[in-house]
């Protein structure tokens, strides 16, 4: 699976010739560049906007995986909050008495 569908591939030598400023300028204008060594992708240069999109997609996929796992393993049993608090040595009152972290 590749997230950078229309990325322009350049070798490390080509990337060196273009320089960091050239690669960054391409990324700022929406071009995605994949740098290769011996025809193997080793790095990518993308805009911050694109990186944010990729990170959001990854977070969405993690959430979806969690939902699917919970759905597949849900047996219908629920644990009351007071039982959980008791297992950790607390009550609702003891939690309310704790100082707020600021």
PDB file of N, CA and C in Angstrom:
ATOM      1  N   UNK A   1       0.851  -1.180   0.000  1.00  0.00           N
ATOM      2  CA  UNK A   1       0.000   0.000   0.000  1.00  0.00           C
ATOM      3  C   UNK A   1       0.891   1.235   0.000  1.00  0.00           C
ATOM      4  N   UNK A   2       0.542   2.190  -0.806  1.00  0.00           N
ATOM      5  CA  UNK A   2       1.282   3.449  -0.822  1.00  0.00           C
ATOM      6  C   UNK A   2       0.341   4.606  -0.568  1.00  0.00           C
ATOM      7  N   UNK A   3       0.741   5.488   0.284  1.00  0.00           N
ATOM      8  CA  UNK A   3      -0.076   6.650   0.604  1.00  0.00           C
ATOM      9  C   UNK A   3       0.228   7.796  -0.356  1.00  0.00           C
ATOM     10  N   UNK A   4       1.441   7.802  -0.893  1.00  0.00           N
ATOM     11  CA  UNK A   4       1.863   8.860  -1.806  1.00  0.00           C
ATOM     12  C   UNK A   4       1.666   8.365  -3.238  1.00  0.00           C
ATOM     13  N   UNK A   5       0.453   8.534  -3.722  1.00  0.00           N
ATOM     14  CA  UNK A   5       0.076   7.958  -5.015  1.00  0.00           C
ATOM     15  C   UNK A   5       0.814   8.581  -6.199  1.00  0.00           C
ATOM     16  N   UNK A   6       0.914   9.885  -6.238  1.00  0.00           N
ATOM     17  CA  UNK A   6       1.495  10.558  -7.400  1.00  0.00           C
ATOM     18  C   UNK A   6       2.866  11.153  -7.100  1.00  0.00           C
ATOM     19  N   UNK A   7       3.600  10.518  -6.205  1.00  0.00           N
ATOM     20  CA  UNK A   7       4.898  11.056  -5.804  1.00  0.00           C
ATOM     21  C   UNK A   7       5.900  10.938  -6.944  1.00  0.00           C
ATOM     22  N   UNK A   8       6.701  11.973  -7.055  1.00  0.00           N
ATOM     23  CA  UNK A   8       7.794  11.982  -8.030  1.00  0.00           C
ATOM     24  C   UNK A   8       8.983  11.295  -7.378  1.00  0.00           C
ATOM     25  N   UNK A   9       9.555  10.298  -8.049  1.00  0.00           N
ATOM     26  CA  UNK A   9      10.684   9.553  -7.491  1.00  0.00           C
ATOM     27  C   UNK A   9      11.994  10.138  -8.014  1.00  0.00           C
ATOM     28  N   UNK A  10      12.919  10.375  -7.100  1.00  0.00           N
ATOM     29  CA  UNK A  10      14.259  10.842  -7.471  1.00  0.00           C
ATOM     30  C   UNK A  10      15.284  10.033  -6.688  1.00  0.00           C
ATOM     31  N   UNK A  11      16.447   9.844  -7.292  1.00  0.00           N
ATOM     32  CA  UNK A  11      17.525   9.145  -6.588  1.00  0.00           C
ATOM     33  C   UNK A  11      18.153  10.094  -5.578  1.00  0.00           C
ATOM     34  N   UNK A  12      18.938   9.523  -4.679  1.00  0.00           N
ATOM     35  CA  UNK A  12      19.645  10.344  -3.700  1.00  0.00           C
ATOM     36  C   UNK A  12      20.540  11.342  -4.432  1.00  0.00           C
ATOM     37  N   UNK A  13      21.177  10.909  -5.511  1.00  0.00           N
ATOM     38  CA  UNK A  13      22.041  11.814  -6.281  1.00  0.00           C
ATOM     39  C   UNK A  13      21.251  12.978  -6.861  1.00  0.00           C
ATOM     40  N   UNK A  14      20.079  12.678  -7.441  1.00  0.00           N
ATOM     41  CA  UNK A  14      19.231  13.749  -7.983  1.00  0.00           C
ATOM     42  C   UNK A  14      18.764  14.687  -6.876  1.00  0.00           C
ATOM     43  N   UNK A  15      18.402  14.122  -5.736  1.00  0.00           N
ATOM     44  CA  UNK A  15      17.955  14.943  -4.610  1.00  0.00           C
ATOM     45  C   UNK A  15      19.077  15.858  -4.136  1.00  0.00           C
ATOM     46  N   UNK A  16      20.301  15.342  -4.133  1.00  0.00           N
ATOM     47  CA  UNK A  16      21.449  16.158  -3.737  1.00  0.00           C
ATOM     48  C   UNK A  16      21.642  17.315  -4.704  1.00  0.00           C
ATOM     49  N   UNK A  17      21.503  17.045  -5.989  1.00  0.00           N
ATOM     50  CA  UNK A  17      21.658  18.097  -6.997  1.00  0.00           C
ATOM     51  C   UNK A  17      20.576  19.158  -6.859  1.00  0.00           C
ATOM     52  N   UNK A  18      19.372  18.753  -6.564  1.00  0.00           N
ATOM     53  CA  UNK A  18      18.263  19.706  -6.412  1.00  0.00           C
ATOM     54  C   UNK A  18      18.367  20.485  -5.118  1.00  0.00           C
ATOM     55  N   UNK A  19      18.971  19.881  -4.124  1.00  0.00           N
ATOM     56  CA  UNK A  19      19.157  20.536  -2.841  1.00  0.00           C
ATOM     57  C   UNK A  19      17.892  20.528  -2.000  1.00  0.00           C
ATOM     58  N   UNK A  20      18.086  20.764  -0.726  1.00  0.00           N
ATOM     59  CA  UNK A  20      16.967  20.774   0.216  1.00  0.00           C
ATOM     60  C   UNK A  20      15.963  21.849  -0.170  1.00  0.00           C
ATOM     61  N   UNK A  21      16.449  23.027  -0.536  1.00  0.00           N
ATOM     62  CA  UNK A  21      15.545  24.122  -0.885  1.00  0.00           C
ATOM     63  C   UNK A  21      14.640  23.746  -2.054  1.00  0.00           C
ATOM     64  N   UNK A  22      15.182  23.054  -3.043  1.00  0.00           N
ATOM     65  CA  UNK A  22      14.377  22.635  -4.185  1.00  0.00           C
ATOM     66  C   UNK A  22      13.329  21.610  -3.805  1.00  0.00           C
ATOM     67  N   UNK A  23      13.714  20.643  -2.983  1.00  0.00           N
ATOM     68  CA  UNK A  23      12.764  19.619  -2.542  1.00  0.00           C
ATOM     69  C   UNK A  23      11.659  20.229  -1.684  1.00  0.00           C
ATOM     70  N   UNK A  24      12.037  21.153  -0.800  1.00  0.00           N
ATOM     71  CA  UNK A  24      11.053  21.813   0.058  1.00  0.00           C
ATOM     72  C   UNK A  24      10.107  22.661  -0.777  1.00  0.00           C
ATOM     73  N   UNK A  25      10.633  23.368  -1.758  1.00  0.00           N
ATOM     74  CA  UNK A  25       9.775  24.191  -2.626  1.00  0.00           C
ATOM     75  C   UNK A  25       8.756  23.316  -3.347  1.00  0.00           C
ATOM     76  N   UNK A  26       9.189  22.161  -3.831  1.00  0.00           N
ATOM     77  CA  UNK A  26       8.253  21.235  -4.486  1.00  0.00           C
ATOM     78  C   UNK A  26       7.152  20.813  -3.516  1.00  0.00           C
ATOM     79  N   UNK A  27       7.544  20.462  -2.287  1.00  0.00           N
ATOM     80  CA  UNK A  27       6.564  20.029  -1.286  1.00  0.00           C
ATOM     81  C   UNK A  27       5.585  21.153  -0.968  1.00  0.00           C
ATOM     82  N   UNK A  28       6.092  22.372  -0.843  1.00  0.00           N
ATOM     83  CA  UNK A  28       5.222  23.512  -0.549  1.00  0.00           C
ATOM     84  C   UNK A  28       4.190  23.733  -1.640  1.00  0.00           C
ATOM     85  N   UNK A  29       4.541  23.360  -2.858  1.00  0.00           N
ATOM     86  CA  UNK A  29       3.621  23.535  -3.992  1.00  0.00           C
ATOM     87  C   UNK A  29       2.779  22.288  -4.250  1.00  0.00           C
ATOM     88  N   UNK A  30       2.810  21.338  -3.311  1.00  0.00           N
ATOM     89  CA  UNK A  30       1.925  20.177  -3.412  1.00  0.00           C
ATOM     90  C   UNK A  30       2.532  18.942  -4.047  1.00  0.00           C
ATOM     91  N   UNK A  31       3.768  19.010  -4.506  1.00  0.00           N
ATOM     92  CA  UNK A  31       4.410  17.828  -5.077  1.00  0.00           C
ATOM     93  C   UNK A  31       4.976  16.962  -3.968  1.00  0.00           C
ATOM     94  N   UNK A  32       4.790  15.678  -4.089  1.00  0.00           N
ATOM     95  CA  UNK A  32       5.353  14.737  -3.138  1.00  0.00           C
ATOM     96  C   UNK A  32       6.546  14.072  -3.800  1.00  0.00           C
ATOM     97  N   UNK A  33       7.667  14.037  -3.104  1.00  0.00           N
ATOM     98  CA  UNK A  33       8.903  13.498  -3.662  1.00  0.00           C
ATOM     99  C   UNK A  33       9.346  12.308  -2.823  1.00  0.00           C
ATOM    100  N   UNK A  34       9.591  11.192  -3.484  1.00  0.00           N
ATOM    101  CA  UNK A  34      10.138  10.015  -2.815  1.00  0.00           C
ATOM    102  C   UNK A  34      11.588   9.877  -3.264  1.00  0.00           C
ATOM    103  N   UNK A  35      12.488   9.825  -2.298  1.00  0.00           N
ATOM    104  CA  UNK A  35      13.918   9.697  -2.582  1.00  0.00           C
ATOM    105  C   UNK A  35      14.273   8.214  -2.515  1.00  0.00           C
ATOM    106  N   UNK A  36      14.985   7.748  -3.543  1.00  0.00           N
ATOM    107  CA  UNK A  36      15.329   6.332  -3.633  1.00  0.00           C
ATOM    108  C   UNK A  36      16.836   6.125  -3.595  1.00  0.00           C
ATOM    109  N   UNK A  37      17.210   4.961  -3.092  1.00  0.00           N
ATOM    110  CA  UNK A  37      18.610   4.514  -3.149  1.00  0.00           C
ATOM    111  C   UNK A  37      18.561   3.093  -3.678  1.00  0.00           C
ATOM    112  N   UNK A  38      19.247   2.862  -4.772  1.00  0.00           N
ATOM    113  CA  UNK A  38      19.232   1.557  -5.454  1.00  0.00           C
ATOM    114  C   UNK A  38      17.803   1.115  -5.736  1.00  0.00           C
ATOM    115  N   UNK A  39      16.999   2.052  -6.216  1.00  0.00           N
ATOM    116  CA  UNK A  39      15.595   1.833  -6.587  1.00  0.00           C
ATOM    117  C   UNK A  39      14.687   1.458  -5.416  1.00  0.00           C
ATOM    118  N   UNK A  40      15.132   1.647  -4.187  1.00  0.00           N
ATOM    119  CA  UNK A  40      14.316   1.405  -3.005  1.00  0.00           C
ATOM    120  C   UNK A  40      13.988   2.743  -2.353  1.00  0.00           C
ATOM    121  N   UNK A  41      12.722   2.990  -2.068  1.00  0.00           N
ATOM    122  CA  UNK A  41      12.323   4.230  -1.414  1.00  0.00           C
ATOM    123  C   UNK A  41      12.941   4.284  -0.019  1.00  0.00           C
ATOM    124  N   UNK A  42      13.605   5.416   0.295  1.00  0.00           N
ATOM    125  CA  UNK A  42      14.250   5.563   1.598  1.00  0.00           C
ATOM    126  C   UNK A  42      13.770   6.797   2.359  1.00  0.00           C
ATOM    127  N   UNK A  43      13.134   7.738   1.663  1.00  0.00           N
ATOM    128  CA  UNK A  43      12.655   8.958   2.323  1.00  0.00           C
ATOM    129  C   UNK A  43      11.571   9.586   1.464  1.00  0.00           C
ATOM    130  N   UNK A  44      10.789  10.462   2.099  1.00  0.00           N
ATOM    131  CA  UNK A  44       9.751  11.191   1.376  1.00  0.00           C
ATOM    132  C   UNK A  44       9.758  12.635   1.850  1.00  0.00           C
ATOM    133  N   UNK A  45       9.482  13.532   0.923  1.00  0.00           N
ATOM    134  CA  UNK A  45       9.355  14.954   1.251  1.00  0.00           C
ATOM    135  C   UNK A  45       7.939  15.360   0.868  1.00  0.00           C
ATOM    136  N   UNK A  46       7.158  15.759   1.894  1.00  0.00           N
ATOM    137  CA  UNK A  46       5.766  16.156   1.677  1.00  0.00           C
ATOM    138  C   UNK A  46       5.512  17.454   2.426  1.00  0.00           C
ATOM    139  N   UNK A  47       4.466  18.147   2.030  1.00  0.00           N
ATOM    140  CA  UNK A  47       4.095  19.378   2.731  1.00  0.00           C
ATOM    141  C   UNK A  47       3.555  19.041   4.117  1.00  0.00           C
ATOM    142  N   UNK A  48       3.552  20.025   4.997  1.00  0.00           N
ATOM    143  CA  UNK A  48       2.986  19.819   6.335  1.00  0.00           C
ATOM    144  C   UNK A  48       1.501  19.511   6.234  1.00  0.00           C
ATOM    145  N   UNK A  49       0.813  20.129   5.283  1.00  0.00           N
ATOM    146  CA  UNK A  49      -0.615  19.849   5.094  1.00  0.00           C
ATOM    147  C   UNK A  49      -0.820  18.371   4.778  1.00  0.00           C
ATOM    148  N   UNK A  50      -0.009  17.840   3.864  1.00  0.00           N
ATOM    149  CA  UNK A  50      -0.135  16.423   3.484  1.00  0.00           C
ATOM    150  C   UNK A  50       0.230  15.513   4.655  1.00  0.00           C
ATOM    151  N   UNK A  51       1.266  15.890   5.414  1.00  0.00           N
ATOM    152  CA  UNK A  51       1.648  15.103   6.577  1.00  0.00           C
ATOM    153  C   UNK A  51       0.509  15.064   7.593  1.00  0.00           C
ATOM    154  N   UNK A  52      -0.142  16.196   7.812  1.00  0.00           N
ATOM    155  CA  UNK A  52      -1.287  16.238   8.729  1.00  0.00           C
ATOM    156  C   UNK A  52      -2.415  15.332   8.237  1.00  0.00           C
ATOM    157  N   UNK A  53      -2.666  15.333   6.923  1.00  0.00           N
ATOM    158  CA  UNK A  53      -3.697  14.458   6.357  1.00  0.00           C
ATOM    159  C   UNK A  53      -3.353  12.988   6.603  1.00  0.00           C
ATOM    160  N   UNK A  54      -2.092  12.641   6.424  1.00  0.00           N
ATOM    161  CA  UNK A  54      -1.646  11.256   6.623  1.00  0.00           C
ATOM    162  C   UNK A  54      -1.791  10.873   8.095  1.00  0.00           C
ATOM    163  N   UNK A  55      -1.400  11.777   8.992  1.00  0.00           N
ATOM    164  CA  UNK A  55      -1.522  11.500  10.424  1.00  0.00           C
ATOM    165  C   UNK A  55      -2.984  11.351  10.843  1.00  0.00           C
ATOM    166  N   UNK A  56      -3.871  12.171  10.285  1.00  0.00           N
ATOM    167  CA  UNK A  56      -5.297  12.061  10.593  1.00  0.00           C
ATOM    168  C   UNK A  56      -5.856  10.736  10.087  1.00  0.00           C
ATOM    169  N   UNK A  57      -5.440  10.325   8.896  1.00  0.00           N
ATOM    170  CA  UNK A  57      -5.889   9.050   8.349  1.00  0.00           C
ATOM    171  C   UNK A  57      -5.405   7.896   9.222  1.00  0.00           C
ATOM    172  N   UNK A  58      -4.171   7.979   9.695  1.00  0.00           N
ATOM    173  CA  UNK A  58      -3.631   6.931  10.571  1.00  0.00           C
ATOM    174  C   UNK A  58      -4.422   6.868  11.879  1.00  0.00           C
ATOM    175  N   UNK A  59      -4.753   8.019  12.443  1.00  0.00           N
ATOM    176  CA  UNK A  59      -5.544   8.051  13.688  1.00  0.00           C
ATOM    177  C   UNK A  59      -6.925   7.461  13.453  1.00  0.00           C
ATOM    178  N   UNK A  60      -7.544   7.796  12.321  1.00  0.00           N
ATOM    179  CA  UNK A  60      -8.856   7.238  11.991  1.00  0.00           C
ATOM    180  C   UNK A  60      -8.784   5.711  11.862  1.00  0.00           C
ATOM    181  N   UNK A  61      -7.725   5.219  11.243  1.00  0.00           N
ATOM    182  CA  UNK A  61      -7.565   3.771  11.080  1.00  0.00           C
ATOM    183  C   UNK A  61      -7.361   3.080  12.426  1.00  0.00           C
ATOM    184  N   UNK A  62      -6.592   3.711  13.334  1.00  0.00           N
ATOM    185  CA  UNK A  62      -6.429   3.141  14.676  1.00  0.00           C
ATOM    186  C   UNK A  62      -7.775   3.077  15.396  1.00  0.00           C
ATOM    187  N   UNK A  63      -8.561   4.153  15.289  1.00  0.00           N
ATOM    188  CA  UNK A  63      -9.883   4.167  15.922  1.00  0.00           C
ATOM    189  C   UNK A  63     -10.776   3.077  15.336  1.00  0.00           C
ATOM    190  N   UNK A  64     -10.747   2.931  14.023  1.00  0.00           N
ATOM    191  CA  UNK A  64     -11.559   1.905  13.375  1.00  0.00           C
ATOM    192  C   UNK A  64     -11.134   0.515  13.822  1.00  0.00           C
ATOM    193  N   UNK A  65      -9.827   0.284  13.914  1.00  0.00           N
ATOM    194  CA  UNK A  65      -9.341  -1.019  14.368  1.00  0.00           C
ATOM    195  C   UNK A  65      -9.809  -1.307  15.791  1.00  0.00           C
ATOM    196  N   UNK A  66      -9.797  -0.280  16.644  1.00  0.00           N
ATOM    197  CA  UNK A  66     -10.266  -0.456  18.016  1.00  0.00           C
ATOM    198  C   UNK A  66     -11.750  -0.792  18.053  1.00  0.00           C
ATOM    199  N   UNK A  67     -12.548  -0.079  17.255  1.00  0.00           N
ATOM    200  CA  UNK A  67     -13.985  -0.351  17.197  1.00  0.00           C
ATOM    201  C   UNK A  67     -14.236  -1.776  16.701  1.00  0.00           C
ATOM    202  N   UNK A  68     -13.532  -2.178  15.661  1.00  0.00           N
ATOM    203  CA  UNK A  68     -13.721  -3.532  15.126  1.00  0.00           C
ATOM    204  C   UNK A  68     -13.313  -4.592  16.145  1.00  0.00           C
ATOM    205  N   UNK A  69     -12.202  -4.358  16.835  1.00  0.00           N
ATOM    206  CA  UNK A  69     -11.756  -5.326  17.843  1.00  0.00           C
ATOM    207  C   UNK A  69     -12.763  -5.418  18.985  1.00  0.00           C
ATOM    208  N   UNK A  70     -13.269  -4.261  19.422  1.00  0.00           N
ATOM    209  CA  UNK A  70     -14.258  -4.285  20.505  1.00  0.00           C
ATOM    210  C   UNK A  70     -15.548  -4.962  20.065  1.00  0.00           C
ATOM    211  N   UNK A  71     -15.946  -4.715  18.829  1.00  0.00           N
ATOM    212  CA  UNK A  71     -17.165  -5.337  18.315  1.00  0.00           C
ATOM    213  C   UNK A  71     -16.996  -6.852  18.233  1.00  0.00           C
ATOM    214  N   UNK A  72     -15.836  -7.284  17.796  1.00  0.00           N
ATOM    215  CA  UNK A  72     -15.598  -8.718  17.630  1.00  0.00           C
ATOM    216  C   UNK A  72     -15.477  -9.442  18.962  1.00  0.00           C
ATOM    217  N   UNK A  73     -15.055  -8.738  20.015  1.00  0.00           N
ATOM    218  CA  UNK A  73     -14.820  -9.412  21.295  1.00  0.00           C
ATOM    219  C   UNK A  73     -15.861  -9.079  22.362  1.00  0.00           C
ATOM    220  N   UNK A  74     -16.860  -8.272  22.020  1.00  0.00           N
ATOM    221  CA  UNK A  74     -17.873  -7.860  23.002  1.00  0.00           C
ATOM    222  C   UNK A  74     -18.768  -9.040  23.354  1.00  0.00           C
ATOM    223  N   UNK A  75     -18.799  -9.375  24.653  1.00  0.00           N
ATOM    224  CA  UNK A  75     -19.669 -10.456  25.106  1.00  0.00           C
ATOM    225  C   UNK A  75     -20.903  -9.923  25.834  1.00  0.00           C
ATOM    226  N   UNK A  76     -21.055  -8.602  25.856  1.00  0.00           N
ATOM    227  CA  UNK A  76     -22.215  -7.994  26.479  1.00  0.00           C
ATOM    228  C   UNK A  76     -22.053  -7.686  27.955  1.00  0.00           C
ATOM    229  N   UNK A  77     -21.016  -8.221  28.585  1.00  0.00           N
ATOM    230  CA  UNK A  77     -20.806  -7.976  30.016  1.00  0.00           C
ATOM    231  C   UNK A  77     -20.294  -6.551  30.221  1.00  0.00           C
ATOM    232  N   UNK A  78     -20.815  -5.898  31.241  1.00  0.00           N
ATOM    233  CA  UNK A  78     -20.402  -4.541  31.582  1.00  0.00           C
ATOM    234  C   UNK A  78     -19.981  -4.510  33.038  1.00  0.00           C
ATOM    235  N   UNK A  79     -18.989  -3.689  33.358  1.00  0.00           N
ATOM    236  CA  UNK A  79     -18.512  -3.540  34.726  1.00  0.00           C
ATOM    237  C   UNK A  79     -18.899  -2.158  35.223  1.00  0.00           C
ATOM    238  N   UNK A  80     -19.629  -2.100  36.324  1.00  0.00           N
ATOM    239  CA  UNK A  80     -20.020  -0.796  36.855  1.00  0.00           C
ATOM    240  C   UNK A  80     -18.796   0.032  37.275  1.00  0.00           C
ATOM    241  N   UNK A  81     -18.885   1.340  37.132  1.00  0.00           N
ATOM    242  CA  UNK A  81     -17.794   2.236  37.480  1.00  0.00           C
ATOM    243  C   UNK A  81     -17.370   2.053  38.930  1.00  0.00           C
ATOM    244  N   UNK A  82     -18.318   1.911  39.830  1.00  0.00           N
ATOM    245  CA  UNK A  82     -17.975   1.754  41.247  1.00  0.00           C
ATOM    246  C   UNK A  82     -17.131   0.506  41.497  1.00  0.00           C
ATOM    247  N   UNK A  83     -17.363  -0.573  40.736  1.00  0.00           N
ATOM    248  CA  UNK A  83     -16.543  -1.779  40.876  1.00  0.00           C
ATOM    249  C   UNK A  83     -15.117  -1.532  40.393  1.00  0.00           C
ATOM    250  N   UNK A  84     -14.975  -0.789  39.328  1.00  0.00           N
ATOM    251  CA  UNK A  84     -13.642  -0.456  38.809  1.00  0.00           C
ATOM    252  C   UNK A  84     -12.902   0.418  39.817  1.00  0.00           C
ATOM    253  N   UNK A  85     -13.582   1.436  40.331  1.00  0.00           N
ATOM    254  CA  UNK A  85     -12.959   2.305  41.331  1.00  0.00           C
ATOM    255  C   UNK A  85     -12.508   1.505  42.551  1.00  0.00           C
ATOM    256  N   UNK A  86     -13.352   0.599  43.002  1.00  0.00           N
ATOM    257  CA  UNK A  86     -13.031  -0.230  44.165  1.00  0.00           C
ATOM    258  C   UNK A  86     -11.790  -1.079  43.894  1.00  0.00           C
ATOM    259  N   UNK A  87     -11.681  -1.630  42.678  1.00  0.00           N
ATOM    260  CA  UNK A  87     -10.519  -2.448  42.321  1.00  0.00           C
ATOM    261  C   UNK A  87      -9.226  -1.644  42.399  1.00  0.00           C
ATOM    262  N   UNK A  88      -9.311  -0.339  42.207  1.00  0.00           N
ATOM    263  CA  UNK A  88      -8.138   0.528  42.279  1.00  0.00           C
ATOM    264  C   UNK A  88      -8.031   1.255  43.623  1.00  0.00           C
ATOM    265  N   UNK A  89      -8.874   0.859  44.580  1.00  0.00           N
ATOM    266  CA  UNK A  89      -8.796   1.426  45.913  1.00  0.00           C
ATOM    267  C   UNK A  89      -9.401   2.807  46.049  1.00  0.00           C
ATOM    268  N   UNK A  90     -10.383   3.121  45.209  1.00  0.00           N
ATOM    269  CA  UNK A  90     -11.012   4.434  45.251  1.00  0.00           C
ATOM    270  C   UNK A  90     -12.529   4.313  45.347  1.00  0.00           C
ATOM    271  N   UNK A  91     -13.116   5.444  45.669  1.00  0.00           N
ATOM    272  CA  UNK A  91     -14.569   5.611  45.591  1.00  0.00           C
ATOM    273  C   UNK A  91     -14.806   6.897  44.826  1.00  0.00           C
ATOM    274  N   UNK A  92     -16.043   7.157  44.487  1.00  0.00           N
ATOM    275  CA  UNK A  92     -16.350   8.427  43.813  1.00  0.00           C
ATOM    276  C   UNK A  92     -15.953   9.610  44.689  1.00  0.00           C
ATOM    277  N   UNK A  93     -16.144   9.437  45.996  1.00  0.00           N
ATOM    278  CA  UNK A  93     -15.807  10.513  46.926  1.00  0.00           C
ATOM    279  C   UNK A  93     -14.303  10.735  47.006  1.00  0.00           C
ATOM    280  N   UNK A  94     -13.535   9.633  47.030  1.00  0.00           N
ATOM    281  CA  UNK A  94     -12.077   9.795  47.119  1.00  0.00           C
ATOM    282  C   UNK A  94     -11.512  10.443  45.857  1.00  0.00           C
ATOM    283  N   UNK A  95     -12.113  10.146  44.702  1.00  0.00           N
ATOM    284  CA  UNK A  95     -11.678  10.802  43.468  1.00  0.00           C
ATOM    285  C   UNK A  95     -12.023  12.286  43.482  1.00  0.00           C
ATOM    286  N   UNK A  96     -13.207  12.608  43.987  1.00  0.00           N
ATOM    287  CA  UNK A  96     -13.624  14.017  44.036  1.00  0.00           C
ATOM    288  C   UNK A  96     -12.735  14.824  44.981  1.00  0.00           C
ATOM    289  N   UNK A  97     -12.153  14.171  45.978  1.00  0.00           N
ATOM    290  CA  UNK A  97     -11.300  14.864  46.958  1.00  0.00           C
ATOM    291  C   UNK A  97      -9.888  15.096  46.443  1.00  0.00           C
ATOM    292  N   UNK A  98      -9.508  14.423  45.352  1.00  0.00           N
ATOM    293  CA  UNK A  98      -8.155  14.609  44.811  1.00  0.00           C
ATOM    294  C   UNK A  98      -8.010  16.003  44.229  1.00  0.00           C
ATOM    295  N   UNK A  99      -6.814  16.611  44.382  1.00  0.00           N
ATOM    296  CA  UNK A  99      -6.611  17.953  43.798  1.00  0.00           C
ATOM    297  C   UNK A  99      -6.553  17.862  42.275  1.00  0.00           C
ATOM    298  N   UNK A 100      -7.041  18.921  41.635  1.00  0.00           N
ATOM    299  CA  UNK A 100      -6.993  18.991  40.176  1.00  0.00           C
ATOM    300  C   UNK A 100      -5.559  19.251  39.724  1.00  0.00           C
ATOM    301  N   UNK A 101      -5.144  18.586  38.677  1.00  0.00           N
ATOM    302  CA  UNK A 101      -3.830  18.864  38.063  1.00  0.00           C
ATOM    303  C   UNK A 101      -3.969  20.063  37.162  1.00  0.00           C
ATOM    304  N   UNK A 102      -3.083  20.992  37.323  1.00  0.00           N
ATOM    305  CA  UNK A 102      -3.137  22.197  36.480  1.00  0.00           C
ATOM    306  C   UNK A 102      -1.848  22.414  35.794  1.00  0.00           C
TER     307      UNK A 102
END
